[in-house]
PDB file of C-alpha atoms and ligand atoms in Angstrom:
ATOM      1  CA  MET A 141      52.172  30.028  -3.937  1.00 48.00           C
ATOM      2  CA  THR A 142      48.472  30.491  -4.560  1.00 55.00           C
ATOM      3  CA  SER A 143      47.436  32.006  -1.239  1.00 84.00           C
ATOM      4  CA  GLN A 144      49.750  34.989  -0.936  1.00 93.00           C
ATOM      5  CA  LYS A 145      48.520  37.459   1.662  1.00 96.00           C
ATOM      6  CA  GLY A 146      49.252  41.075   0.772  1.00 98.00           C
ATOM      7  CA  VAL A 147      51.282  43.211   3.135  1.00 98.00           C
ATOM      8  CA  THR A 148      53.157  46.490   3.147  1.00 99.00           C
ATOM      9  CA  VAL A 149      56.579  46.390   4.768  1.00 99.00           C
ATOM     10  CA  TRP A 150      57.134  50.031   5.645  1.00 99.00           C
ATOM     11  CA  PHE A 151      60.798  50.967   6.184  1.00 99.00           C
ATOM     12  CA  THR A 152      61.192  54.250   8.051  1.00 98.00           C
ATOM     13  CA  GLY A 153      64.280  55.994   9.388  1.00 98.00           C
ATOM     14  CA  LEU A 154      66.835  58.697   8.728  1.00 98.00           C
ATOM     15  CA  SER A 155      68.625  59.072   5.416  1.00 98.00           C
ATOM     16  CA  GLY A 156      71.362  56.456   5.145  1.00 98.00           C
ATOM     17  CA  ALA A 157      69.906  54.219   7.855  1.00 98.00           C
ATOM     18  CA  GLY A 158      69.402  51.314   5.436  1.00 98.00           C
ATOM     19  CA  LYS A 159      65.812  51.455   4.176  1.00 98.00           C
ATOM     20  CA  THR A 160      66.708  51.025   0.503  1.00 98.00           C
ATOM     21  CA  ALA A 161      69.561  48.590   1.143  1.00 98.00           C
ATOM     22  CA  ILE A 162      67.400  46.151   3.128  1.00 98.00           C
ATOM     23  CA  ALA A 163      64.463  46.350   0.718  1.00 98.00           C
ATOM     24  CA  ARG A 164      66.773  45.719  -2.251  1.00 98.00           C
ATOM     25  CA  TYR A 165      68.407  42.826  -0.467  1.00 98.00           C
ATOM     26  CA  LEU A 166      65.062  41.193   0.294  1.00 98.00           C
ATOM     27  CA  GLU A 167      63.408  41.725  -3.095  1.00 98.00           C
ATOM     28  CA  PRO A 168      65.065  38.830  -5.000  1.00 96.00           C
ATOM     29  CA  ILE A 169      64.860  36.508  -1.981  1.00 95.00           C
ATOM     30  CA  LEU A 170      61.108  37.057  -1.766  1.00 97.00           C
ATOM     31  CA  ARG A 171      60.663  36.622  -5.524  1.00 96.00           C
ATOM     32  CA  GLU A 172      62.508  33.324  -5.320  1.00 93.00           C
ATOM     33  CA  ARG A 173      59.896  32.215  -2.804  1.00 92.00           C
ATOM     34  CA  GLY A 174      57.304  32.705  -5.504  1.00 93.00           C
ATOM     35  CA  LEU A 175      55.848  35.950  -4.164  1.00 97.00           C
ATOM     36  CA  LYS A 176      54.590  38.964  -6.079  1.00 98.00           C
ATOM     37  CA  VAL A 177      56.768  41.825  -4.861  1.00 98.00           C
ATOM     38  CA  GLU A 178      56.724  45.543  -5.603  1.00 98.00           C
ATOM     39  CA  ARG A 179      59.328  47.953  -4.295  1.00 98.00           C
ATOM     40  CA  LEU A 180      58.430  51.600  -3.769  1.00 98.00           C
ATOM     41  CA  ASP A 181      61.405  53.788  -2.959  1.00 98.00           C
ATOM     42  CA  GLY A 182      61.317  57.445  -1.920  1.00 98.00           C
ATOM     43  CA  ASP A 183      64.064  58.469  -4.316  1.00 97.00           C
ATOM     44  CA  VAL A 184      62.326  56.843  -7.288  1.00 97.00           C
ATOM     45  CA  VAL A 185      58.789  57.916  -6.412  1.00 97.00           C
ATOM     46  CA  ARG A 186      59.952  61.505  -5.943  1.00 97.00           C
ATOM     47  CA  GLN A 187      61.074  61.483  -9.576  1.00 97.00           C
ATOM     48  CA  SER A 188      57.686  60.371 -10.862  1.00 97.00           C
ATOM     49  CA  LEU A 189      54.470  60.250  -8.869  1.00 97.00           C
ATOM     50  CA  THR A 190      55.482  63.051  -6.500  1.00 97.00           C
ATOM     51  CA  ARG A 191      58.028  65.006  -8.541  1.00 97.00           C
ATOM     52  CA  ASP A 192      56.043  68.187  -7.930  1.00 98.00           C
ATOM     53  CA  LEU A 193      56.705  67.982  -4.188  1.00 98.00           C
ATOM     54  CA  GLY A 194      59.506  69.349  -2.025  1.00 96.00           C
ATOM     55  CA  PHE A 195      60.462  68.829   1.598  1.00 95.00           C
ATOM     56  CA  SER A 196      58.199  71.181   3.535  1.00 96.00           C
ATOM     57  CA  LYS A 197      55.989  69.521   6.130  1.00 96.00           C
ATOM     58  CA  GLU A 198      53.006  69.905   3.824  1.00 97.00           C
ATOM     59  CA  ASP A 199      54.795  68.358   0.844  1.00 98.00           C
ATOM     60  CA  ARG A 200      56.246  65.524   2.911  1.00 97.00           C
ATOM     61  CA  ASP A 201      52.714  64.713   4.093  1.00 97.00           C
ATOM     62  CA  LYS A 202      51.399  64.733   0.519  1.00 98.00           C
ATOM     63  CA  ASN A 203      54.275  62.493  -0.562  1.00 98.00           C
ATOM     64  CA  ILE A 204      53.359  59.920   2.070  1.00 98.00           C
ATOM     65  CA  GLU A 205      49.638  60.271   1.427  1.00 98.00           C
ATOM     66  CA  ARG A 206      50.057  59.431  -2.267  1.00 98.00           C
ATOM     67  CA  VAL A 207      52.362  56.497  -1.738  1.00 98.00           C
ATOM     68  CA  THR A 208      50.042  55.185   0.976  1.00 98.00           C
ATOM     69  CA  PHE A 209      47.269  55.130  -1.619  1.00 98.00           C
ATOM     70  CA  VAL A 210      49.417  53.103  -4.031  1.00 98.00           C
ATOM     71  CA  ALA A 211      50.544  50.689  -1.303  1.00 98.00           C
ATOM     72  CA  LYS A 212      46.937  50.186  -0.254  1.00 98.00           C
ATOM     73  CA  LEU A 213      45.900  49.156  -3.769  1.00 98.00           C
ATOM     74  CA  LEU A 214      48.828  46.768  -4.124  1.00 98.00           C
ATOM     75  CA  THR A 215      48.366  45.246  -0.678  1.00 98.00           C
ATOM     76  CA  ARG A 216      44.696  44.532  -1.247  1.00 98.00           C
ATOM     77  CA  ASN A 217      45.685  42.772  -4.470  1.00 98.00           C
ATOM     78  CA  ASP A 218      47.877  40.384  -2.465  1.00 98.00           C
ATOM     79  CA  VAL A 219      51.220  41.942  -3.343  1.00 98.00           C
ATOM     80  CA  LEU A 220      54.095  42.141  -0.875  1.00 98.00           C
ATOM     81  CA  VAL A 221      55.115  45.807  -0.941  1.00 98.00           C
ATOM     82  CA  LEU A 222      58.578  46.899   0.182  1.00 98.00           C
ATOM     83  CA  LEU A 223      58.282  50.608   0.822  1.00 98.00           C
ATOM     84  CA  SER A 224      61.284  52.750   1.761  1.00 98.00           C
ATOM     85  CA  PHE A 225      60.564  56.347   2.718  1.00 98.00           C
ATOM     86  CA  ILE A 226      62.058  58.463   5.509  1.00 98.00           C
ATOM     87  CA  SER A 227      58.428  59.129   6.522  1.00 98.00           C
ATOM     88  CA  PRO A 228      59.397  61.269   9.520  1.00 98.00           C
ATOM     89  CA  TYR A 229      55.923  61.971  10.898  1.00 98.00           C
ATOM     90  CA  ARG A 230      54.287  59.419  13.176  1.00 98.00           C
ATOM     91  CA  VAL A 231      50.755  60.530  12.389  1.00 98.00           C
ATOM     92  CA  MET A 232      51.299  59.881   8.675  1.00 98.00           C
ATOM     93  CA  ARG A 233      52.738  56.408   9.316  1.00 98.00           C
ATOM     94  CA  ASP A 234      49.827  55.614  11.635  1.00 98.00           C
ATOM     95  CA  HIS A 235      47.414  56.838   8.978  1.00 98.00           C
ATOM     96  CA  ALA A 236      49.140  54.548   6.462  1.00 98.00           C
ATOM     97  CA  ARG A 237      48.794  51.642   8.882  1.00 98.00           C
ATOM     98  CA  ASP A 238      45.053  52.283   9.258  1.00 98.00           C
ATOM     99  CA  GLU A 239      44.525  52.634   5.519  1.00 98.00           C
ATOM    100  CA  ILE A 240      46.610  49.663   4.425  1.00 98.00           C
ATOM    101  CA  GLY A 241      45.679  47.115   7.087  1.00 98.00           C
ATOM    102  CA  ASN A 242      48.369  44.453   6.735  1.00 98.00           C
ATOM    103  CA  PHE A 243      51.265  46.638   7.767  1.00 98.00           C
ATOM    104  CA  VAL A 244      54.727  45.869   9.105  1.00 98.00           C
ATOM    105  CA  GLU A 245      56.630  48.907  10.307  1.00 98.00           C
ATOM    106  CA  VAL A 246      60.396  48.432  10.190  1.00 99.00           C
ATOM    107  CA  TYR A 247      62.287  51.099  12.076  1.00 99.00           C
ATOM    108  CA  CYS A 248      65.719  51.450  10.512  1.00 98.00           C
ATOM    109  CA  TYR A 249      67.698  52.957  13.344  1.00 98.00           C
ATOM    110  CA  CYS A 250      71.298  54.118  13.157  1.00 98.00           C
ATOM    111  CA  THR A 251      73.239  56.469  15.404  1.00 98.00           C
ATOM    112  CA  LEU A 252      73.728  59.940  13.990  1.00 97.00           C
ATOM    113  CA  GLU A 253      77.444  59.476  14.470  1.00 97.00           C
ATOM    114  CA  ALA A 254      77.500  56.408  12.197  1.00 98.00           C
ATOM    115  CA  LEU A 255      75.264  58.121   9.654  1.00 98.00           C
ATOM    116  CA  MET A 256      77.551  61.124   9.452  1.00 97.00           C
ATOM    117  CA  GLU A 257      80.565  58.913   9.066  1.00 97.00           C
ATOM    118  CA  ARG A 258      78.855  56.729   6.451  1.00 96.00           C
ATOM    119  CA  ASP A 259      77.347  59.725   4.615  1.00 96.00           C
ATOM    120  CA  VAL A 260      76.377  57.568   1.599  1.00 93.00           C
ATOM    121  CA  LYS A 261      75.063  60.483  -0.460  1.00 94.00           C
ATOM    122  CA  GLY A 262      77.293  63.200   1.033  1.00 96.00           C
ATOM    123  CA  LEU A 263      74.173  64.921   2.342  1.00 96.00           C
ATOM    124  CA  TYR A 264      75.033  65.069   6.051  1.00 97.00           C
ATOM    125  CA  LYS A 265      78.131  67.154   5.398  1.00 96.00           C
ATOM    126  CA  LYS A 266      76.077  69.594   3.378  1.00 97.00           C
ATOM    127  CA  ALA A 267      73.234  69.640   5.899  1.00 96.00           C
ATOM    128  CA  ILE A 268      75.584  70.326   8.796  1.00 95.00           C
ATOM    129  CA  ALA A 269      77.178  73.102   6.773  1.00 96.00           C
ATOM    130  CA  GLY A 270      73.688  74.589   6.502  1.00 95.00           C
ATOM    131  CA  GLU A 271      73.450  73.966   2.762  1.00 96.00           C
ATOM    132  CA  ILE A 272      70.319  71.792   2.935  1.00 95.00           C
ATOM    133  CA  PRO A 273      67.312  73.219   4.736  1.00 93.00           C
ATOM    134  CA  ASN A 274      64.722  70.769   6.121  1.00 95.00           C
ATOM    135  CA  PHE A 275      67.171  67.864   6.322  1.00 97.00           C
ATOM    136  CA  THR A 276      65.645  65.163   8.527  1.00 98.00           C
ATOM    137  CA  GLY A 277      67.637  64.517  11.693  1.00 97.00           C
ATOM    138  CA  ILE A 278      69.691  67.708  11.328  1.00 96.00           C
ATOM    139  CA  SER A 279      67.384  70.603  10.558  1.00 95.00           C
ATOM    140  CA  ASP A 280      64.017  68.837  10.392  1.00 96.00           C
ATOM    141  CA  PRO A 281      62.251  66.516  12.848  1.00 97.00           C
ATOM    142  CA  TYR A 282      62.127  62.726  12.860  1.00 98.00           C
ATOM    143  CA  GLU A 283      59.522  61.114  15.098  1.00 98.00           C
ATOM    144  CA  GLU A 284      60.686  57.644  16.089  1.00 98.00           C
ATOM    145  CA  PRO A 285      58.194  54.774  15.846  1.00 98.00           C
ATOM    146  CA  LEU A 286      56.826  53.896  19.294  1.00 97.00           C
ATOM    147  CA  ASN A 287      55.923  50.269  18.565  1.00 97.00           C
ATOM    148  CA  PRO A 288      57.500  49.112  15.308  1.00 98.00           C
ATOM    149  CA  GLU A 289      57.015  45.440  14.411  1.00 98.00           C
ATOM    150  CA  VAL A 290      60.741  45.209  13.656  1.00 98.00           C
ATOM    151  CA  ARG A 291      63.629  47.448  14.710  1.00 98.00           C
ATOM    152  CA  ILE A 292      67.021  47.139  13.112  1.00 98.00           C
ATOM    153  CA  ASP A 293      70.183  48.993  14.070  1.00 98.00           C
ATOM    154  CA  SER A 294      72.501  49.427  11.120  1.00 98.00           C
ATOM    155  CA  SER A 295      75.234  50.883  13.326  1.00 98.00           C
ATOM    156  CA  THR A 296      75.685  47.493  15.024  1.00 98.00           C
ATOM    157  CA  GLU A 297      74.250  44.906  12.591  1.00 98.00           C
ATOM    158  CA  THR A 298      75.312  43.775   9.133  1.00 97.00           C
ATOM    159  CA  LEU A 299      72.920  44.204   6.225  1.00 98.00           C
ATOM    160  CA  GLU A 300      72.376  40.426   6.188  1.00 97.00           C
ATOM    161  CA  GLU A 301      71.498  40.368   9.902  1.00 97.00           C
ATOM    162  CA  SER A 302      69.042  43.226   9.590  1.00 98.00           C
ATOM    163  CA  ALA A 303      67.378  41.705   6.524  1.00 98.00           C
ATOM    164  CA  ALA A 304      67.131  38.322   8.297  1.00 97.00           C
ATOM    165  CA  LYS A 305      65.196  39.992  11.140  1.00 98.00           C
ATOM    166  CA  VAL A 306      62.629  41.347   8.709  1.00 98.00           C
ATOM    167  CA  LEU A 307      62.355  38.042   6.856  1.00 97.00           C
ATOM    168  CA  ALA A 308      61.906  36.147  10.131  1.00 96.00           C
ATOM    169  CA  TYR A 309      59.044  38.436  11.134  1.00 97.00           C
ATOM    170  CA  LEU A 310      57.338  37.970   7.755  1.00 97.00           C
ATOM    171  CA  GLU A 311      57.693  34.199   7.968  1.00 96.00           C
ATOM    172  CA  GLU A 312      56.430  34.049  11.537  1.00 95.00           C
ATOM    173  CA  HIS A 313      53.340  36.017  10.585  1.00 96.00           C
ATOM    174  CA  GLY A 314      52.485  34.000   7.493  1.00 95.00           C
ATOM    175  CA  TYR A 315      53.319  36.665   4.904  1.00 97.00           C
ATOM    176  CA  VAL A 316      56.187  34.619   3.477  1.00 96.00           C
ATOM    177  CA  PRO A 317      56.156  30.842   3.143  1.00 90.00           C
ATOM    178  CA  PRO A 318      59.078  29.120   4.831  1.00 81.00           C
ATOM    179  CA  VAL A 319      61.407  27.219   2.514  1.00 79.00           C
ATOM    180  CA  PRO A 320      60.501  23.509   2.538  1.00 70.00           C
ATOM    181  CA  LYS A 321      63.313  20.969   3.052  1.00 70.00           C
ATOM    182  CA  LEU A 322      63.321  17.613   1.261  1.00 73.00           C
ATOM    183  CA  ASP A 323      61.982  15.898   4.387  1.00 78.00           C
ATOM    184  CA  GLY A 324      59.020  18.279   4.511  1.00 72.00           C
ATOM    185  CA  SER A 325      60.258  20.385   7.437  1.00 74.00           C
ATOM    186  CA  THR A 326      61.529  23.933   6.911  1.00 75.00           C
ATOM    187  CA  TYR A 327      64.797  25.833   7.243  1.00 77.00           C
ATOM    188  CA  THR A 328      65.204  28.500   9.885  1.00 77.00           C
ATOM    189  CA  VAL A 329      66.285  31.949   8.741  1.00 76.00           C
ATOM    190  CA  GLU A 330      69.730  31.296  10.246  1.00 79.00           C
ATOM    191  CA  GLU A 331      70.077  27.986   8.383  1.00 81.00           C
ATOM    192  CA  GLU A 332      69.018  29.639   5.193  1.00 80.00           C
ATOM    193  CA  GLN A 333      71.529  32.444   5.663  1.00 82.00           C
ATOM    194  CA  LEU A 334      74.276  29.900   6.206  1.00 85.00           C
ATOM    195  CA  ILE A 335      73.314  28.031   3.044  1.00 86.00           C
ATOM    196  CA  GLU A 336      73.305  31.265   1.063  1.00 85.00           C
ATOM    197  CA  GLU A 337      76.719  32.226   2.440  1.00 87.00           C
ATOM    198  CA  ARG A 338      78.137  28.818   1.489  1.00 87.00           C
ATOM    199  CA  LEU A 339      76.632  28.893  -1.994  1.00 87.00           C
ATOM    200  CA  GLY A 340      77.953  32.445  -2.361  1.00 87.00           C
ATOM    201  CA  ALA A 341      81.450  31.388  -1.314  1.00 88.00           C
ATOM    202  CA  LEU A 342      81.299  28.589  -3.886  1.00 87.00           C
ATOM    203  CA  GLY A 343      80.360  31.108  -6.550  1.00 84.00           C
ATOM    204  CA  TYR A 344      76.810  29.851  -7.136  1.00 79.00           C
ATOM    205  CA  LEU A 345      75.040  33.067  -6.112  1.00 79.00           C
TER     206      LEU A 345
HETATM  207  N1  ATP B 693      72.541  46.605   8.886  1.00 94.04           N
HETATM  208  C1  ATP B 693      72.446  47.364   7.794  1.00 94.04           C
HETATM  209  N2  ATP B 693      71.258  47.526   7.192  1.00 94.04           N
HETATM  210  C2  ATP B 693      71.140  48.319   6.101  1.00 94.04           C
HETATM  211  N3  ATP B 693      72.160  48.994   5.515  1.00 94.04           N
HETATM  212  C3  ATP B 693      73.376  48.857   6.081  1.00 94.04           C
HETATM  213  C4  ATP B 693      73.569  48.042   7.239  1.00 94.04           C
HETATM  214  N4  ATP B 693      74.875  48.112   7.587  1.00 94.04           N
HETATM  215  C5  ATP B 693      75.453  48.921   6.693  1.00 94.04           C
HETATM  216  N5  ATP B 693      74.588  49.370   5.780  1.00 94.04           N
HETATM  217  C6  ATP B 693      74.899  50.298   4.669  1.00 94.04           C
HETATM  218  O1  ATP B 693      74.283  51.540   4.965  1.00 94.04           O
HETATM  219  C7  ATP B 693      73.873  52.196   3.777  1.00 94.04           C
HETATM  220  C8  ATP B 693      72.393  52.512   3.861  1.00 94.04           C
HETATM  221  O2  ATP B 693      72.027  53.322   2.763  1.00 94.04           O
HETATM  222  P1  ATP B 693      70.562  53.339   2.153  1.00 94.04           P
HETATM  223  O3  ATP B 693      70.664  53.988   0.830  1.00 94.04           O
HETATM  224  O4  ATP B 693      69.944  52.002   2.219  1.00 94.04           O
HETATM  225  O5  ATP B 693      69.824  54.319   3.180  1.00 94.04           O
HETATM  226  P2  ATP B 693      68.334  54.865   3.123  1.00 94.04           P
HETATM  227  O6  ATP B 693      67.757  54.644   4.473  1.00 94.04           O
HETATM  228  O7  ATP B 693      67.610  54.285   1.958  1.00 94.04           O
HETATM  229  O8  ATP B 693      68.547  56.443   2.931  1.00 94.04           O
HETATM  230  P3  ATP B 693      67.684  57.526   2.101  1.00 94.04           P
HETATM  231  O9  ATP B 693      66.544  57.944   2.979  1.00 94.04           O
HETATM  232  O10 ATP B 693      68.640  58.658   1.869  1.00 94.04           O
HETATM  233  O11 ATP B 693      67.236  56.902   0.819  1.00 94.04           O
HETATM  234  C9  ATP B 693      74.207  51.272   2.626  1.00 94.04           C
HETATM  235  O12 ATP B 693      75.446  51.673   2.079  1.00 94.04           O
HETATM  236  C10 ATP B 693      74.326  49.896   3.309  1.00 94.04           C
HETATM  237  O13 ATP B 693      75.197  49.030   2.636  1.00 94.04           O
HETATM  238 MG1   MG B 694      66.812  55.106   0.250  1.00 94.04          MG
END
């Protein structure tokens, strides 16, 4: 596609809510549509660009400030940025929105109960035992988005369903071209999901 419009898809939510999983799921799908995609993930960025920072309020703000700067540069160069950071403070997310412009906030919600049960990284157990200070949702605040463009609930939806919601939003707003059918019309997200499932079952994906 020659006329890609840059956008930052900003995944926010508690640890384990699905920010990384959804972004990783979408990355190859978007590339297959011919888009330039860059994925910025909190865990990775904290090992490089912001490895000097910890989890105090001040450091969390700096972390978001720096990644906002990077996302802004990419977005204005017509890249689709998938950005997964807990980003617990509303004012920092709103600042990012103002700076970046084309901005899609995806609130990855999940009940605390499901998160504790899932405990992907084993961090909730430690946080509840008091072994991790400043753990978002347990011993540190998380300010929910008031008007996110997309809200997913990973305690009730499958990964595929949540990702399809994000993709549908991006298609509806012209950030992602719909897939053309042979007759010139386009597939809906549901149709596309079905096709992918069938191809997967046949061993093609
Ligand atoms: N609907 C869903 N959307 C996203 N992930 C889901 C969903 N349902 C179940 N999961 C599972 O939940 C887990 C989410 O973990 P993930 O690493 O993506 O969280 P995260 O938000 O990136 O956390 P962190 O802030 O610690 O990096 C994965 O194991 C994923 O497979
Ligand atoms: Mg993650």
